[in-house]
mmCIF file of C-alpha atoms in Angstrom:
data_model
loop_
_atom_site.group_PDB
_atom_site.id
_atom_site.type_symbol
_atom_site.label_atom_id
_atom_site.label_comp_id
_atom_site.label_asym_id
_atom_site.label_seq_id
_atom_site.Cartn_x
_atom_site.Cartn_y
_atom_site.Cartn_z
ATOM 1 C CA UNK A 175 -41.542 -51.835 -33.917
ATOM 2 C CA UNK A 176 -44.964 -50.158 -32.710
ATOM 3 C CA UNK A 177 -43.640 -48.258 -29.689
ATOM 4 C CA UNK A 178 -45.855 -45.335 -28.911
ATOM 5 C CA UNK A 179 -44.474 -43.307 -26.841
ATOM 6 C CA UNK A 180 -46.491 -40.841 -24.389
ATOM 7 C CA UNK A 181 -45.320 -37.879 -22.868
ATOM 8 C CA UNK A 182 -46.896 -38.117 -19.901
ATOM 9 C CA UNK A 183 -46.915 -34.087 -19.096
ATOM 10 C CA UNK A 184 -48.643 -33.223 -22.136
ATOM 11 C CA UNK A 185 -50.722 -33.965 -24.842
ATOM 12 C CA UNK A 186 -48.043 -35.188 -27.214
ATOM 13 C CA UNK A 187 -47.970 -38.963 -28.242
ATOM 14 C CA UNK A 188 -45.192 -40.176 -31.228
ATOM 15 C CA UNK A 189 -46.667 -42.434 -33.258
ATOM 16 C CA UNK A 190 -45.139 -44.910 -36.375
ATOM 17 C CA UNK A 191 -45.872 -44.003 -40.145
ATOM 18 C CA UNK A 192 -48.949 -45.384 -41.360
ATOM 19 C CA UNK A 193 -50.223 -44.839 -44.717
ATOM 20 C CA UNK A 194 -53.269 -42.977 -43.435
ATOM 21 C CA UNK A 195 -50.586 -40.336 -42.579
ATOM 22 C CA UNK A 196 -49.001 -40.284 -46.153
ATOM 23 C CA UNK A 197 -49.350 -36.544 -46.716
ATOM 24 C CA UNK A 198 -47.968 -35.365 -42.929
ATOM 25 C CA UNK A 199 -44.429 -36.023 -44.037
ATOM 26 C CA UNK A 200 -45.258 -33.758 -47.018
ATOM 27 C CA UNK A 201 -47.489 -30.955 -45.506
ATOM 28 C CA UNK A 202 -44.729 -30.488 -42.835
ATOM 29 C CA UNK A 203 -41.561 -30.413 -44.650
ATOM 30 C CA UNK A 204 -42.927 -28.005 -47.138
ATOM 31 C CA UNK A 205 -44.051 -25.534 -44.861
ATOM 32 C CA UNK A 206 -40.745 -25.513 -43.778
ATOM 33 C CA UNK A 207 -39.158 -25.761 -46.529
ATOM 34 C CA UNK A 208 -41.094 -22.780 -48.141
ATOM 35 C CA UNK A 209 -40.274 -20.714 -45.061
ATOM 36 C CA UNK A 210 -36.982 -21.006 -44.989
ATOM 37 C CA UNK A 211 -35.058 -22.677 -48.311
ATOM 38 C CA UNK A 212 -36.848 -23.918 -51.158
ATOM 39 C CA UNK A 213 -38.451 -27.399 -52.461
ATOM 40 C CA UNK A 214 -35.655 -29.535 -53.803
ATOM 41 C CA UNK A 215 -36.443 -32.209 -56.825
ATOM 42 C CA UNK A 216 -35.313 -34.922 -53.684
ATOM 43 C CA UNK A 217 -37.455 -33.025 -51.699
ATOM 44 C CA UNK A 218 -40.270 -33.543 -53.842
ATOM 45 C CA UNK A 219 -39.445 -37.243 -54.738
ATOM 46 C CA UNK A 220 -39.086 -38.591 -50.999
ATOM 47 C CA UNK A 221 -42.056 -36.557 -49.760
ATOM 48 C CA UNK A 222 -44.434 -37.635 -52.120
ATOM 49 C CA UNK A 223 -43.212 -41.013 -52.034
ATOM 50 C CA UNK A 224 -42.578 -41.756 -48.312
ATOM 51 C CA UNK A 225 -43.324 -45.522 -47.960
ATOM 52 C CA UNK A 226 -41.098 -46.320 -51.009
ATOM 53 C CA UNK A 227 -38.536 -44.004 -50.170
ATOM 54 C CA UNK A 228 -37.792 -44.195 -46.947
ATOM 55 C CA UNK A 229 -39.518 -47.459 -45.393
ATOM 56 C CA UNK A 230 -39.343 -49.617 -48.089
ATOM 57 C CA UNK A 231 -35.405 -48.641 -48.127
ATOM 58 C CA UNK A 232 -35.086 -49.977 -44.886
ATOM 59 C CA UNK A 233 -35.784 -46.583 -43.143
ATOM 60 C CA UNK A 234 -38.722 -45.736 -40.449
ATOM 61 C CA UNK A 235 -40.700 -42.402 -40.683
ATOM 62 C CA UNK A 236 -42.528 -41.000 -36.887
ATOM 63 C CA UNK A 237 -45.301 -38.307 -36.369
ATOM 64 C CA UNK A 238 -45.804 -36.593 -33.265
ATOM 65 C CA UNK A 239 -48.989 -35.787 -32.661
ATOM 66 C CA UNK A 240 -50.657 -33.448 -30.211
ATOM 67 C CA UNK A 241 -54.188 -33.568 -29.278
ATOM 68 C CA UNK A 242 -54.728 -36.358 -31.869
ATOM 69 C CA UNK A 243 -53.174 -33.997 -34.822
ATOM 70 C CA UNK A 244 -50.146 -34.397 -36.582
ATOM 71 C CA UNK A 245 -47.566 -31.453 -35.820
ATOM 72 C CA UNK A 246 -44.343 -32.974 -36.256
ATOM 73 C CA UNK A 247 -42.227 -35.717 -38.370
ATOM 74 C CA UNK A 248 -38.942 -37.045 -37.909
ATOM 75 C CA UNK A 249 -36.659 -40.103 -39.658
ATOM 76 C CA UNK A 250 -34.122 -42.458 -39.569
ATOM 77 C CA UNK A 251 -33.182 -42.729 -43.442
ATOM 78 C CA UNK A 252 -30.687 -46.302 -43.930
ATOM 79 C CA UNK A 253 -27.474 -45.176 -45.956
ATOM 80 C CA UNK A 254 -25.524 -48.280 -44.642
ATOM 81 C CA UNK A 255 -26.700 -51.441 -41.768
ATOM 82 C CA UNK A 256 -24.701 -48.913 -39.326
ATOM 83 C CA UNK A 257 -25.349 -45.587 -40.019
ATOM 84 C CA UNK A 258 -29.074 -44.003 -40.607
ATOM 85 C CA UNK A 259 -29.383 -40.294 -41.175
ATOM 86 C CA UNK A 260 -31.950 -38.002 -39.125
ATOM 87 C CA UNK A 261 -33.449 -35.934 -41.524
ATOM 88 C CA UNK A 262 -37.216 -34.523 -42.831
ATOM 89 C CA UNK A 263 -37.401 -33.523 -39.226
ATOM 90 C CA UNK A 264 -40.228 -30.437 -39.043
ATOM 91 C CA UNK A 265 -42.864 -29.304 -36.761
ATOM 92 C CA UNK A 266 -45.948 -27.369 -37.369
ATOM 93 C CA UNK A 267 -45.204 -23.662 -36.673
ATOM 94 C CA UNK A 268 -48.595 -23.876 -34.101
ATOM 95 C CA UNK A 269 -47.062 -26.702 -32.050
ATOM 96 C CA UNK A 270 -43.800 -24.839 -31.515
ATOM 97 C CA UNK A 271 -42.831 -24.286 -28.041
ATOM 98 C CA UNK A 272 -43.863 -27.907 -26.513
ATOM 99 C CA UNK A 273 -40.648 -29.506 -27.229
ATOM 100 C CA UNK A 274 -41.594 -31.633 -29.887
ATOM 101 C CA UNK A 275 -38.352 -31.497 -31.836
ATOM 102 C CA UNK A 276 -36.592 -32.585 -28.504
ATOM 103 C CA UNK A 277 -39.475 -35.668 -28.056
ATOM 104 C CA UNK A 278 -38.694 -36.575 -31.831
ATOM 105 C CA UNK A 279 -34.972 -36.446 -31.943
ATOM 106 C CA UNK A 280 -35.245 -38.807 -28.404
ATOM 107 C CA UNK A 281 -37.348 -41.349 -30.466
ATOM 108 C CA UNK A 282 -34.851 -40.955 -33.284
ATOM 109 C CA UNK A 283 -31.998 -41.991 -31.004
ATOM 110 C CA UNK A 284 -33.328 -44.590 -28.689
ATOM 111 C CA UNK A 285 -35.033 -46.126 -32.156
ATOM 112 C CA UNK A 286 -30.953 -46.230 -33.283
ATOM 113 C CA UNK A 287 -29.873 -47.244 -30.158
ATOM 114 C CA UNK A 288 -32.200 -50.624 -29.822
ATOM 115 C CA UNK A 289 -31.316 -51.245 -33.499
ATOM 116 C CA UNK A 290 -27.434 -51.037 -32.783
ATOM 117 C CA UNK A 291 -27.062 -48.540 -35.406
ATOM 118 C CA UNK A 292 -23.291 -47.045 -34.805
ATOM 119 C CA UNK A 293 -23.374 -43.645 -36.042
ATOM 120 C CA UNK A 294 -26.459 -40.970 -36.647
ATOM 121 C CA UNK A 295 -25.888 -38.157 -39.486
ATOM 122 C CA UNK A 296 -27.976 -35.004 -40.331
ATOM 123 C CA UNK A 297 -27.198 -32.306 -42.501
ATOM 124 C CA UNK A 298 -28.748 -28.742 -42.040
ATOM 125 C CA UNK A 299 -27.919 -25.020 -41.888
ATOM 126 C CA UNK A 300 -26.515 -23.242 -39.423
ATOM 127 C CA UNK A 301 -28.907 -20.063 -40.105
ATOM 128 C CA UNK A 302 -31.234 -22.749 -38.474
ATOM 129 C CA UNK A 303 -29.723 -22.150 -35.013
ATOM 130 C CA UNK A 304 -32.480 -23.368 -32.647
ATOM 131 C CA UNK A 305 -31.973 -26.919 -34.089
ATOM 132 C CA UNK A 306 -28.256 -26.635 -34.544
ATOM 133 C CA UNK A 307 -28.002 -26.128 -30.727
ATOM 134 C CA UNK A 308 -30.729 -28.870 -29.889
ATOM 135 C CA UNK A 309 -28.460 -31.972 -31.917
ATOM 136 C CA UNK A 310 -25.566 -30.263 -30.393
ATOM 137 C CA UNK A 311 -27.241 -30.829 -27.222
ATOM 138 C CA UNK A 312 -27.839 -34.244 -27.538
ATOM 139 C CA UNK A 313 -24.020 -35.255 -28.848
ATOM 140 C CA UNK A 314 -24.025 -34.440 -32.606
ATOM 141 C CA UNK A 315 -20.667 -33.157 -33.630
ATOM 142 C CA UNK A 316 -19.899 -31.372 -36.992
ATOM 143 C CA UNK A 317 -18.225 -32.903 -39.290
ATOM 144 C CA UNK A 318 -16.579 -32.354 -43.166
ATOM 145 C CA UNK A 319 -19.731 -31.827 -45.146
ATOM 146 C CA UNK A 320 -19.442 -33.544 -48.616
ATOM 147 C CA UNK A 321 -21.056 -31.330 -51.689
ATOM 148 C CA UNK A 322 -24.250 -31.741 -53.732
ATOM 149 C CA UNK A 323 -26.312 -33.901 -51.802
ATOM 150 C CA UNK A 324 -28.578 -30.813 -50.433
ATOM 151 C CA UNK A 325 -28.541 -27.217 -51.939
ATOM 152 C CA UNK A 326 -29.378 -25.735 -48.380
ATOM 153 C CA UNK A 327 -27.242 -27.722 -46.525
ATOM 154 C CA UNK A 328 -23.977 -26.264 -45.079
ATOM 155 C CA UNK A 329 -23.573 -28.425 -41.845
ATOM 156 C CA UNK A 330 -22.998 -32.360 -41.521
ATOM 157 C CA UNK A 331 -23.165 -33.366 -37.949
ATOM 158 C CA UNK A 332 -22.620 -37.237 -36.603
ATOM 159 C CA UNK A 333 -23.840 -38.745 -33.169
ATOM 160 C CA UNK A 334 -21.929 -42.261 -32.664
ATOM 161 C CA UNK A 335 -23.581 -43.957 -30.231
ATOM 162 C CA UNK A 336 -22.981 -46.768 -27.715
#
């Protein structure tokens, strides 16, 4: 499913995983991460390991990229043939302010949408408020978050789609 998508008003293309790309996923994340949490041991395992732990499983991993650079990462994770979770979703702190989040989570969603997947989950943190009102933007709805599956997490949103 090699759909590049172009946003025509700027320089930002989102592109498939490739294993040229390996370390993106990584290098993103963390710098997130670092800023704002800390690296979990999953953290570490699924970042270092993306192909076997996330496409391998039946999940897809995207990069958007502007001017030819990687600034962003999002994926659709497989817990189930019907639900996929959105998640290891960060962009570059130098990219911020084009609206790449927005581009990503779009890809996430229509990517669900033309696989039939019924329901989209994401956990975060509410002290994360920019993205928090972006997925509630686009239809994600809180729901009863279940314990231990990430420290920082204290939000569990769903998006069930058509």
């Amino acid at each position: 499913m090699n759909q590049d998508i172009i946003n025509s008003q700027s320089r930002i293309k989102i592109i498939d995983y490739t294993d040229k790309f390996k370390e993106s996923i990584k290098i993103l994340n963390y710098a997130w991460l670092e800023k704002y949490f800390r690296i979990e041991k999953m953290d570490e395992v699924s970042l270092s390991n993306p192909k076997e732990e996330i496409i391998d499983k039946g999940g897809f991993i995207y990069y958007a990229t502007l001017d030819n650079e990687i600034v962003g990462t999002a994926s659709l994770l497989k817990k189930s043939d019907t639900i996929f979770e959105l998640g290891k979703m960060a962009v570059s702190d130098k990219a911020q302010g084009y609206g790449i989040g927005t581009l990503l989570l779009e890809h996430c969603i229509t990517t669900a949408k033309d696989m039939k997947i019924e329901k989209l989950i994401l956990y975060s943190n509410t002290k994360l408020e920019s993205a928090i009102h972006l997925y509630r933007k686009y239809g994600f709805e809180e729901i009863p978050l279940e314990q231990g599956l990430y420290e920082r997490a204290n939000i569990k949103m769903e998006k069930k789609l058509p």
